Coordinates of C-alpha atoms and ligand atoms in Angstrom, one line a residue:
Chain A
M1 CA -0.6 -9.5 -35.4
I2 CA 1.7 -7.4 -33.1
N3 CA 3.9 -10.4 -32.9
K4 CA 5.1 -10.1 -36.5
K5 CA 6.6 -6.8 -35.8
L6 CA 8.5 -8.0 -32.8
D7 CA 12.3 -8.2 -32.7
R8 CA 12.0 -11.2 -30.4
K9 CA 15.5 -12.6 -31.1
A10 CA 16.7 -14.5 -28.0
D11 CA 19.3 -12.5 -26.2
I12 CA 20.3 -14.8 -23.3
Q13 CA 22.5 -13.0 -20.9
I14 CA 24.0 -14.4 -17.7
L15 CA 22.8 -12.0 -15.0
D16 CA 22.5 -11.8 -11.3
G17 CA 19.2 -10.6 -9.9
N18 CA 20.4 -7.1 -9.2
H19 CA 21.5 -6.6 -12.8
A20 CA 18.3 -8.1 -14.0
A21 CA 16.4 -5.5 -12.0
A22 CA 18.6 -2.6 -13.2
L23 CA 18.2 -3.8 -16.8
G24 CA 14.4 -4.0 -16.3
A25 CA 14.4 -0.4 -15.1
K26 CA 16.6 0.7 -18.1
L27 CA 14.4 -1.1 -20.6
S28 CA 11.3 0.6 -19.0
R29 CA 13.0 3.9 -19.9
V30 CA 12.9 5.3 -16.3
Q31 CA 13.4 9.0 -16.3
V32 CA 14.4 9.6 -12.6
I33 CA 16.3 7.3 -10.3
A34 CA 16.8 8.2 -6.7
A35 CA 18.5 5.6 -4.6
Y36 CA 20.8 5.0 -1.7
P37 CA 23.1 2.0 -1.7
I38 CA 22.5 -0.8 0.9
T39 CA 23.7 -4.4 1.0
P40 CA 22.6 -6.4 -0.9
Q41 CA 20.9 -3.9 -3.2
S42 CA 24.0 -1.8 -4.0
P43 CA 24.8 -3.3 -7.4
V44 CA 21.4 -2.1 -8.6
T45 CA 22.3 1.5 -7.9
E46 CA 25.8 1.0 -9.3
S47 CA 24.5 -0.4 -12.6
L48 CA 21.9 2.3 -13.0
S49 CA 24.4 5.1 -12.3
E50 CA 26.7 3.5 -14.9
F51 CA 23.9 3.4 -17.5
V52 CA 23.2 7.1 -16.9
E53 CA 26.9 8.1 -16.8
G54 CA 27.7 6.1 -19.9
G55 CA 24.8 7.7 -21.8
D56 CA 22.9 4.4 -22.3
L57 CA 20.0 5.7 -20.2
H58 CA 18.6 9.2 -20.5
A59 CA 17.6 9.7 -16.9
E60 CA 18.4 11.8 -14.0
Y61 CA 20.3 9.8 -11.4
I62 CA 19.8 11.7 -8.1
A63 CA 22.3 10.6 -5.4
V64 CA 20.5 11.2 -2.1
E65 CA 21.6 11.0 1.5
S66 CA 19.0 8.5 2.7
E67 CA 16.3 6.2 1.6
H68 CA 13.6 8.5 3.1
S69 CA 14.9 11.2 0.7
A70 CA 15.1 8.7 -2.2
M71 CA 11.4 8.0 -1.9
A72 CA 10.7 11.8 -1.4
V73 CA 12.5 12.5 -4.6
C74 CA 10.6 9.7 -6.4
T75 CA 7.3 11.2 -5.1
S76 CA 8.1 14.7 -6.4
A77 CA 9.5 13.4 -9.7
S78 CA 6.5 11.2 -10.3
L79 CA 4.2 14.1 -9.6
V80 CA 5.8 16.2 -12.3
G81 CA 5.3 13.4 -14.7
A82 CA 8.5 11.4 -14.7
R83 CA 8.7 7.6 -14.6
T84 CA 10.7 6.9 -11.5
F85 CA 12.6 4.0 -10.0
T86 CA 14.3 3.2 -6.7
A87 CA 15.7 0.1 -5.0
T88 CA 16.5 -0.8 -1.4
S89 CA 16.6 -3.5 1.2
S90 CA 15.9 -4.1 4.9
H91 CA 16.7 -1.0 7.0
G92 CA 16.6 1.2 3.9
L93 CA 13.0 0.1 3.3
A94 CA 12.2 0.6 7.0
Y95 CA 13.6 4.1 6.7
M96 CA 11.4 4.7 3.7
H97 CA 8.3 3.6 5.5
E98 CA 6.8 7.0 5.9
M99 CA 7.3 7.9 2.3
L100 CA 5.8 4.6 1.1
H101 CA 2.6 5.7 2.6
W102 CA 2.8 9.1 0.9
V103 CA 3.5 7.6 -2.5
A104 CA 0.6 5.2 -2.3
G105 CA -1.7 7.9 -0.8
T106 CA -0.9 10.2 -3.7
R107 CA -1.5 7.3 -6.1
L108 CA 1.9 7.7 -7.8
P109 CA 3.1 4.8 -9.9
V110 CA 6.6 4.5 -8.5
V111 CA 8.4 1.2 -8.9
L112 CA 10.7 -0.1 -6.2
A113 CA 12.9 -3.1 -6.3
C114 CA 13.2 -4.6 -2.8
V115 CA 16.1 -6.9 -2.4
N116 CA 14.8 -8.9 0.6
R117 CA 17.1 -8.9 3.6
A118 CA 16.7 -9.6 7.3
I119 CA 16.2 -6.6 9.6
G120 CA 17.9 -5.9 12.9
A121 CA 18.4 -6.5 15.7
P122 CA 20.8 -8.2 15.6
W123 CA 22.6 -7.0 12.5
N124 CA 22.3 -9.3 9.6
V125 CA 22.7 -8.7 5.9
Q126 CA 21.3 -12.0 4.6
N127 CA 18.0 -13.0 3.2
D128 CA 14.5 -13.3 4.6
Q129 CA 11.3 -11.4 3.7
Q130 CA 10.7 -9.6 7.0
D131 CA 11.5 -6.2 5.4
S132 CA 8.9 -6.2 2.6
I133 CA 6.3 -8.0 4.7
S134 CA 6.6 -5.3 7.3
Q135 CA 5.5 -2.8 4.6
R136 CA 2.4 -4.7 3.5
D137 CA 0.0 -2.2 4.8
T138 CA 1.4 0.8 3.1
G139 CA -0.9 0.4 0.0
W140 CA 1.8 -0.9 -2.4
I141 CA 1.3 -3.8 -4.7
Q142 CA 3.8 -6.5 -3.9
I143 CA 5.2 -8.9 -6.4
Y144 CA 7.7 -11.6 -5.5
A145 CA 10.1 -13.2 -8.0
R146 CA 11.3 -16.8 -7.9
N147 CA 14.2 -16.3 -10.2
N148 CA 16.1 -13.6 -12.1
Q149 CA 14.0 -13.8 -15.3
E150 CA 11.0 -13.0 -13.2
I151 CA 12.8 -10.0 -11.7
L152 CA 13.4 -8.5 -15.0
D153 CA 10.0 -9.3 -16.4
S154 CA 8.2 -8.1 -13.2
V155 CA 10.0 -4.7 -13.2
I156 CA 8.8 -4.0 -16.8
Q157 CA 5.3 -5.3 -16.0
A158 CA 5.3 -3.3 -12.7
Y159 CA 5.3 0.0 -14.7
K160 CA 2.4 -1.1 -16.8
I161 CA 0.4 -2.2 -13.8
A162 CA 1.3 0.9 -11.7
E163 CA 0.5 3.3 -14.4
S164 CA -2.8 1.7 -15.2
V165 CA -4.2 1.6 -11.7
Y166 CA -2.1 4.4 -10.1
V167 CA -0.8 2.3 -7.3
P168 CA 3.0 1.9 -6.7
V169 CA 4.6 -1.5 -7.1
M170 CA 7.3 -3.2 -5.1
V171 CA 9.1 -6.0 -6.9
C172 CA 10.7 -8.2 -4.2
Y173 CA 13.4 -10.7 -4.7
D174 CA 15.6 -12.7 -2.3
G175 CA 18.9 -11.1 -1.3
Y176 CA 22.0 -13.1 -2.3
I177 CA 19.9 -16.2 -3.3
L178 CA 18.8 -14.2 -6.4
S179 CA 20.5 -10.8 -6.1
H180 CA 24.0 -12.2 -6.2
T181 CA 23.4 -15.5 -8.1
E182 CA 23.9 -15.5 -11.8
M183 CA 21.5 -17.3 -14.1
P184 CA 20.5 -17.1 -17.8
V185 CA 18.0 -14.3 -18.4
D186 CA 16.3 -13.7 -21.7
V187 CA 16.6 -10.0 -22.2
P188 CA 13.9 -8.4 -24.4
S189 CA 15.0 -5.8 -27.0
Q190 CA 14.3 -2.1 -26.3
G191 CA 12.0 -2.0 -29.3
D192 CA 9.8 -4.8 -27.9
V193 CA 9.6 -3.3 -24.5
D194 CA 8.6 0.0 -26.1
R195 CA 5.8 -1.8 -27.9
F196 CA 4.6 -3.3 -24.6
L197 CA 5.0 -0.2 -22.3
P198 CA 3.6 3.1 -23.5
P199 CA 4.9 6.4 -22.0
Y200 CA 3.7 7.3 -18.5
K201 CA 0.5 9.4 -18.3
P202 CA 0.2 10.9 -14.9
H203 CA -3.3 11.1 -13.3
A204 CA -2.4 14.5 -11.9
I205 CA 0.5 16.8 -12.7
L206 CA 2.3 19.5 -10.8
D207 CA 2.7 22.3 -13.3
P208 CA 3.4 26.0 -12.6
A209 CA 1.1 27.0 -15.5
N210 CA -1.8 25.3 -13.7
P211 CA -1.2 25.6 -10.0
R212 CA -2.4 22.7 -7.8
N213 CA -2.0 21.7 -4.2
Y214 CA -1.3 18.1 -3.3
N215 CA -1.8 16.4 0.0
L216 CA -2.7 19.4 2.0
V217 CA -4.5 18.8 5.3
T218 CA -7.6 16.8 4.4
L219 CA -10.1 16.6 7.1
A220 CA -12.2 13.5 7.8
N221 CA -15.4 14.7 6.1
P222 CA -15.9 15.7 2.5
R223 CA -16.1 19.5 2.1
V224 CA -17.0 22.0 -0.7
N225 CA -14.0 23.7 -2.3
A226 CA -13.8 27.2 -3.7
D227 CA -15.3 26.1 -7.0
G228 CA -18.3 24.6 -5.3
I229 CA -17.2 21.0 -5.8
L230 CA -17.7 18.6 -3.1
C231 CA -14.2 17.2 -2.4
H232 CA -13.3 13.9 -0.8
G233 CA -12.5 13.7 2.8
Y234 CA -9.5 11.8 4.1
M235 CA -11.6 8.6 4.4
E236 CA -12.9 8.7 0.8
I237 CA -9.3 9.0 -0.5
R238 CA -8.3 6.0 1.6
Y239 CA -11.3 4.1 0.4
L240 CA -10.3 4.8 -3.2
L241 CA -6.8 3.3 -2.5
Q242 CA -8.3 0.1 -1.2
E243 CA -10.7 -0.1 -4.1
A244 CA -7.8 0.4 -6.6
L245 CA -5.8 -2.4 -5.0
Q246 CA -8.9 -4.7 -5.1
K247 CA -9.5 -3.9 -8.7
S248 CA -5.8 -4.2 -9.6
R249 CA -6.0 -8.0 -9.5
E250 CA -7.6 -8.0 -13.0
T251 CA -5.0 -5.6 -14.3
I252 CA -2.1 -7.6 -13.0
I253 CA -3.4 -10.7 -14.7
N254 CA -4.2 -8.9 -18.0
V255 CA -0.8 -7.2 -18.1
G256 CA 0.9 -10.6 -17.4
Q257 CA -1.1 -12.1 -20.2
E258 CA -0.2 -9.4 -22.6
F259 CA 3.4 -9.7 -21.6
G260 CA 3.2 -13.5 -22.3
K261 CA 1.8 -12.8 -25.8
L262 CA 4.6 -10.5 -26.7
F263 CA 7.5 -12.3 -25.0
A264 CA 6.3 -15.9 -24.7
R265 CA 6.5 -15.9 -20.9
S266 CA 3.0 -15.6 -19.5
Y267 CA 2.3 -14.1 -16.1
A268 CA -1.4 -14.4 -16.3
N269 CA -1.7 -15.5 -12.7
M270 CA -1.5 -14.2 -9.2
F271 CA 0.4 -17.4 -8.1
W272 CA 2.3 -20.2 -9.8
E273 CA 1.1 -23.8 -9.6
D274 CA 3.3 -26.8 -9.7
R275 CA 1.6 -30.3 -9.8
L276 CA -1.5 -29.1 -8.0
D277 CA -3.9 -31.0 -10.2
D278 CA -4.0 -34.2 -8.1
A279 CA -2.4 -32.8 -5.0
E280 CA -4.0 -33.4 -1.6
I281 CA -1.0 -31.9 0.1
V282 CA -0.1 -28.3 -0.9
I283 CA 3.1 -26.6 0.0
V284 CA 2.8 -22.8 0.0
A285 CA 5.9 -20.6 -0.4
M286 CA 6.9 -17.3 -1.8
G287 CA 10.0 -16.1 -3.8
S288 CA 13.0 -18.4 -4.4
L289 CA 11.9 -20.7 -1.7
A290 CA 9.1 -21.9 -4.0
M291 CA 11.8 -23.2 -6.4
E292 CA 13.4 -25.2 -3.5
A293 CA 9.9 -26.5 -2.7
T294 CA 9.5 -28.0 -6.2
V295 CA 12.6 -30.1 -5.5
A296 CA 11.0 -31.3 -2.2
V297 CA 7.9 -32.2 -4.2
D298 CA 10.1 -34.4 -6.5
M299 CA 11.3 -36.3 -3.4
L300 CA 7.9 -36.6 -1.8
R301 CA 6.2 -37.7 -5.0
E302 CA 8.8 -40.5 -5.3
E303 CA 7.5 -41.7 -1.9
G304 CA 4.0 -41.8 -3.3
H305 CA 2.7 -38.6 -1.7
R306 CA 0.5 -36.4 -3.8
V307 CA 2.1 -33.1 -3.2
G308 CA 2.2 -29.8 -5.2
V309 CA 3.4 -26.3 -4.7
L310 CA 1.5 -23.1 -4.7
S311 CA 3.9 -20.3 -5.1
L312 CA 2.6 -16.8 -4.2
R313 CA 3.6 -14.3 -6.8
V314 CA 1.4 -11.4 -5.8
F315 CA 1.1 -10.8 -2.1
R316 CA -0.7 -7.5 -2.2
P317 CA -3.4 -7.4 -3.4
F318 CA -3.8 -10.9 -1.9
P319 CA -5.5 -13.2 -4.4
K320 CA -8.1 -14.6 -2.0
D321 CA -10.8 -15.7 -4.5
Y322 CA -8.3 -17.0 -7.0
L323 CA -6.8 -19.3 -4.3
I324 CA -10.0 -21.1 -3.5
E325 CA -10.1 -23.1 -6.6
A326 CA -6.4 -24.0 -6.5
L327 CA -6.7 -25.2 -2.9
S328 CA -10.1 -26.8 -3.2
K329 CA -8.8 -30.4 -3.3
A330 CA -6.2 -29.8 -0.6
R331 CA -6.5 -31.8 2.7
L332 CA -3.2 -30.6 4.1
I333 CA -1.6 -27.2 3.5
V334 CA 1.9 -26.6 4.7
V335 CA 2.9 -23.0 4.6
F336 CA 6.5 -21.9 4.8
D337 CA 7.2 -18.3 5.8
K338 CA 10.5 -16.4 5.7
N339 CA 8.9 -13.9 8.0
I340 CA 7.0 -13.8 11.2
S341 CA 4.3 -11.6 12.6
Y342 CA 5.5 -11.8 16.2
G343 CA 2.9 -13.1 18.6
S344 CA 1.0 -14.6 15.7
E345 CA 2.3 -16.6 12.8
G346 CA 3.9 -16.3 9.3
A347 CA 2.2 -13.6 7.3
T348 CA 1.3 -15.8 4.3
C349 CA -0.1 -18.4 6.6
S350 CA -2.6 -15.9 8.1
E351 CA -3.5 -14.8 4.6
I352 CA -4.2 -18.4 3.4
K353 CA -6.3 -19.1 6.5
S354 CA -8.3 -15.9 5.9
A355 CA -8.8 -16.8 2.2
L356 CA -10.2 -20.2 3.1
Y357 CA -12.6 -19.0 5.7
G358 CA -16.2 -19.7 4.7
N359 CA -15.2 -21.6 1.6
R360 CA -15.8 -25.2 2.8
I361 CA -12.2 -26.2 2.4
N362 CA -11.5 -28.3 5.4
A363 CA -7.8 -28.6 5.1
V364 CA -5.4 -28.8 8.0
I365 CA -2.9 -25.9 7.9
R366 CA 0.6 -26.2 9.3
N367 CA 3.0 -23.2 9.3
F368 CA 6.8 -23.4 9.4
I369 CA 9.0 -20.4 9.9
V370 CA 12.2 -20.9 7.9
G371 CA 15.3 -19.2 6.5
L372 CA 15.4 -16.1 8.7
G373 CA 18.6 -14.1 8.4
G374 CA 19.9 -16.2 5.6
R375 CA 19.5 -19.6 7.3
D376 CA 19.8 -22.1 4.4
V377 CA 16.5 -23.9 3.6
K378 CA 17.3 -27.3 2.0
A379 CA 14.7 -29.2 -0.1
R380 CA 15.2 -32.1 2.3
E381 CA 14.1 -29.8 5.2
I382 CA 11.0 -28.8 3.4
A383 CA 10.3 -32.5 2.6
D384 CA 10.9 -33.4 6.3
A385 CA 8.5 -30.7 7.5
V386 CA 5.8 -32.1 5.1
R387 CA 6.5 -35.6 6.4
K388 CA 6.2 -34.4 10.0
S389 CA 2.8 -32.8 9.1
L390 CA 1.4 -36.0 7.5
P391 CA -0.2 -37.4 10.6
S392 CA -2.5 -34.3 10.5
L393 CA -3.9 -35.8 7.3
E394 CA -5.3 -38.8 9.2
E395 CA -6.0 -37.2 12.5
G396 CA -7.4 -33.9 11.1
G397 CA -8.3 -32.0 14.2
P398 CA -7.4 -28.6 15.4
N399 CA -4.8 -26.6 13.7
I400 CA -1.7 -25.8 15.6
E401 CA -2.1 -22.3 17.1
Y402 CA 1.5 -21.1 16.7
P403 CA 3.9 -21.8 13.9
E404 CA 6.7 -24.4 14.2
W405 CA 10.3 -23.2 13.5
I406 CA 12.9 -25.0 11.5
C407 CA 15.9 -24.0 13.7
H408 CA 18.0 -25.3 16.6
M409 CA 15.5 -24.5 19.3
Chain B
M1 CA -25.2 24.3 -3.7
V2 CA -22.8 21.6 -4.7
A3 CA -22.1 21.8 -8.4
K4 CA -20.4 18.5 -9.1
S5 CA -18.6 15.8 -7.4
C6 CA -14.9 15.4 -7.0
T7 CA -13.0 13.2 -9.5
H8 CA -9.7 13.3 -7.6
I9 CA -8.0 10.1 -6.5
C10 CA -5.6 11.8 -4.1
G11 CA -5.7 14.9 -2.0
E12 CA -5.7 17.6 -4.6
S13 CA -6.9 21.2 -4.8
S14 CA -6.4 24.4 -6.6
P15 CA -5.0 27.4 -4.8
G16 CA -7.9 29.8 -4.3
I17 CA -9.8 31.7 -1.6
G18 CA -11.8 29.3 0.5
E19 CA -10.2 26.1 -0.9
A20 CA -9.6 24.8 2.7
G21 CA -13.1 25.8 3.9
K22 CA -14.0 28.8 6.1
T23 CA -10.8 28.8 8.2
G24 CA -12.0 31.8 10.1
E25 CA -14.2 29.4 12.1
W26 CA -11.2 28.1 13.9
R27 CA -10.4 31.6 15.4
T28 CA -10.4 32.1 19.2
S29 CA -9.2 35.7 19.1
R30 CA -9.6 38.4 16.6
P31 CA -7.2 41.1 15.3
V32 CA -8.6 44.6 15.8
I33 CA -6.9 47.5 14.1
D34 CA -6.8 50.9 15.9
P35 CA -7.0 53.5 13.0
G36 CA -5.6 56.1 15.3
K37 CA -2.3 54.1 15.5
C38 CA -2.1 52.5 12.1
I39 CA 0.6 54.3 10.1
P40 CA -1.1 54.4 6.6
A41 CA -4.4 55.5 8.2
K42 CA -2.6 58.2 10.1
R43 CA -0.6 59.5 7.2
G44 CA -3.3 59.0 4.6
K45 CA -0.9 57.5 2.1
P46 CA 0.3 54.0 1.3
S47 CA 3.1 53.0 3.8
C48 CA 4.1 50.3 6.2
F49 CA 1.7 47.4 5.3
I50 CA 4.0 45.1 7.3
C51 CA 0.9 43.2 8.5
W52 CA -0.2 42.7 4.8
L53 CA 3.3 41.2 4.1
Y54 CA 3.4 38.9 7.1
C55 CA -0.2 37.5 7.3
P56 CA 0.3 33.8 6.5
E57 CA -3.2 33.6 5.0
A58 CA -2.7 36.7 2.8
L59 CA -6.0 38.2 3.8
I60 CA -5.0 41.7 4.9
S61 CA -5.6 44.3 2.3
K62 CA -3.0 46.8 1.1
T63 CA -5.5 49.6 1.3
I64 CA -6.4 52.6 3.4
P65 CA -7.8 51.7 5.8
V66 CA -6.2 48.3 6.1
Q67 CA -8.8 45.6 6.2
I68 CA -8.8 42.0 7.4
D69 CA -11.1 39.3 5.9
L70 CA -12.4 37.7 9.0
E71 CA -14.0 34.8 7.1
Y72 CA -10.5 33.3 6.8
C73 CA -8.5 35.0 9.5
K74 CA -7.4 32.2 11.8
G75 CA -6.4 34.4 14.6
C76 CA -2.7 33.5 14.7
G77 CA -1.7 37.0 16.0
I78 CA 1.3 37.4 13.7
C79 CA 0.0 40.7 12.4
M80 CA -0.2 42.0 16.0
Y81 CA 3.3 40.8 16.7
V82 CA 4.9 42.4 13.6
C83 CA 3.0 45.8 13.7
P84 CA 5.6 48.5 14.5
A85 CA 2.9 50.9 15.8
Q86 CA 1.2 48.4 18.1
A87 CA -2.0 49.2 16.2
I88 CA -3.3 45.7 16.3
S89 CA -4.7 44.0 19.4
M90 CA -6.1 40.4 19.6
V91 CA -9.5 40.4 21.2
N92 CA -11.1 37.2 22.5
E93 CA -13.9 36.0 20.2
G94 CA -16.1 35.7 23.3
E95 CA -16.4 39.5 23.3
F96 CA -18.2 39.3 19.9
C97 CA -20.7 36.7 21.0
S98 CA -24.3 37.5 22.0
E99 CA -25.2 36.9 25.6
Q100 CA -28.2 34.8 24.9
D101 CA -27.0 32.0 22.6
G102 CA -23.3 32.3 22.6
L103 CA -23.2 32.6 18.8
N104 CA -21.0 35.0 17.0
R105 CA -23.4 37.7 15.8
S106 CA -20.9 40.4 14.7
Ligands
SF4_1 S1 -4.4 37.1 13.0 FE1 -3.1 35.9 11.6 S2 -4.5 35.3 10.0 FE2 -5.5 36.9 11.1 S3 -5.0 38.8 10.0 FE3 -3.5 38.6 11.6 S4 -1.8 37.5 10.7 FE4 -3.6 37.2 9.3
SF4_2 S1 1.6 46.7 10.4 FE1 0.4 48.0 11.8 S2 0.8 50.0 11.2 FE2 1.5 48.8 9.6 S3 -0.2 48.8 8.2 FE3 -0.4 47.0 9.5 S4 -1.7 47.7 11.2 FE4 -1.0 49.5 10.2

């Protein structure tokens, strides 16, 4: 019914990932943007300031002196009822770390585009996912895009998700591989996005006419306030954040489904599946690497191996239960991580292992660390890593404790 | 008695007396005003009130005599420090405890 009213004329533009993100924010009618430029995110801030200066976007663009301030501005702006956006990368995200906690703790639906870049030392401006993975415990929802269309679509959906569950959303995409690579992107009309995304309704609002305090010292135990109301202690507020993330999985899927109905691109999933139906070998990857993995699957299928790809789209909340079914037939799971939790293994590998625990899935899991600091990951290398893991299919046996690295060591 | 339960999803409160609990319980020393030195008390007309202005908890009254709400006074000593007449002294809370049980009976 709604469909009939849609403009829905295809407007295919050739966009790099950064412009797709900026356009997503513009179409979402963001009202306050506070950002500090950093490679490879800078074109996002440049495009948005151009939109604002040119009068195409009615928003406040606040030029700040640091990423910490950028997120502080977003916190305040969100709390007075504005839809806010920021973008950053790597060291910028690390510098924002403290404020990421504040935003999630205050349950503000800020949306952040994280252009994934390696983090020092040593200096490196190229891609891996160490920056956003290092922020996984700040209470933000994390969505990873595989291509530029997904970047634009995810930013728009991010607002609907964030403003439904009052949890901030980080839309992550690979630096250079997506941020600076142009590809066709179907850009929805403003009217259609308006039909999808209602105006922001804050859960709480800072208003001089109705004075409130936010985030004052909150002791561990609940206490009775001046009106005789038993107020949450620190721990209850933290519990509510975890509960909100747990419950957000349903919202993420519903929003993705609704988006699909309106724009004919469905995101009713927590992860993407490619040829998993008959796969006994499953490659797990996240972001643009998952696209490369599908090419590796083509190669391996030609050799007669039954391989598929599970591409993680939502990393937080982690889709534990949802994964079980997709991995139920797997006998060998090869997880590729563009990050490493030093002293342990790749972050997605740990998550997969934890999801499978107690679910009678007896697959062998191998973990490969790849593509750090922009090291190219070729489909051939992914296929080689799978081939190298094949003996585990026959031998089974214990999993390898530490990950293997695809590098010159 | 607790009337109803909190519906907040983040740390939120309304500015009001007692919103942060009985903060006077934290106090280790208590401001005591000597009316013989306090300027408004001596003159019998509104004057000075510097302590009223500086108290970070806004619990000193602008009255004659000047009064301090000890339920919420945290004992920071700022009033003592700013008083131009040295009319305020900070007295250890132990002085106000009963010998038997150590509890504050005053
Ligand atoms: S001790 Fe501090 S809190 Fe107490 S009355 Fe003096 S200034 Fe106010
Ligand atoms: S500052 Fe000292 S003199 Fe002035 S009103 Fe307060 S107690 Fe009295």
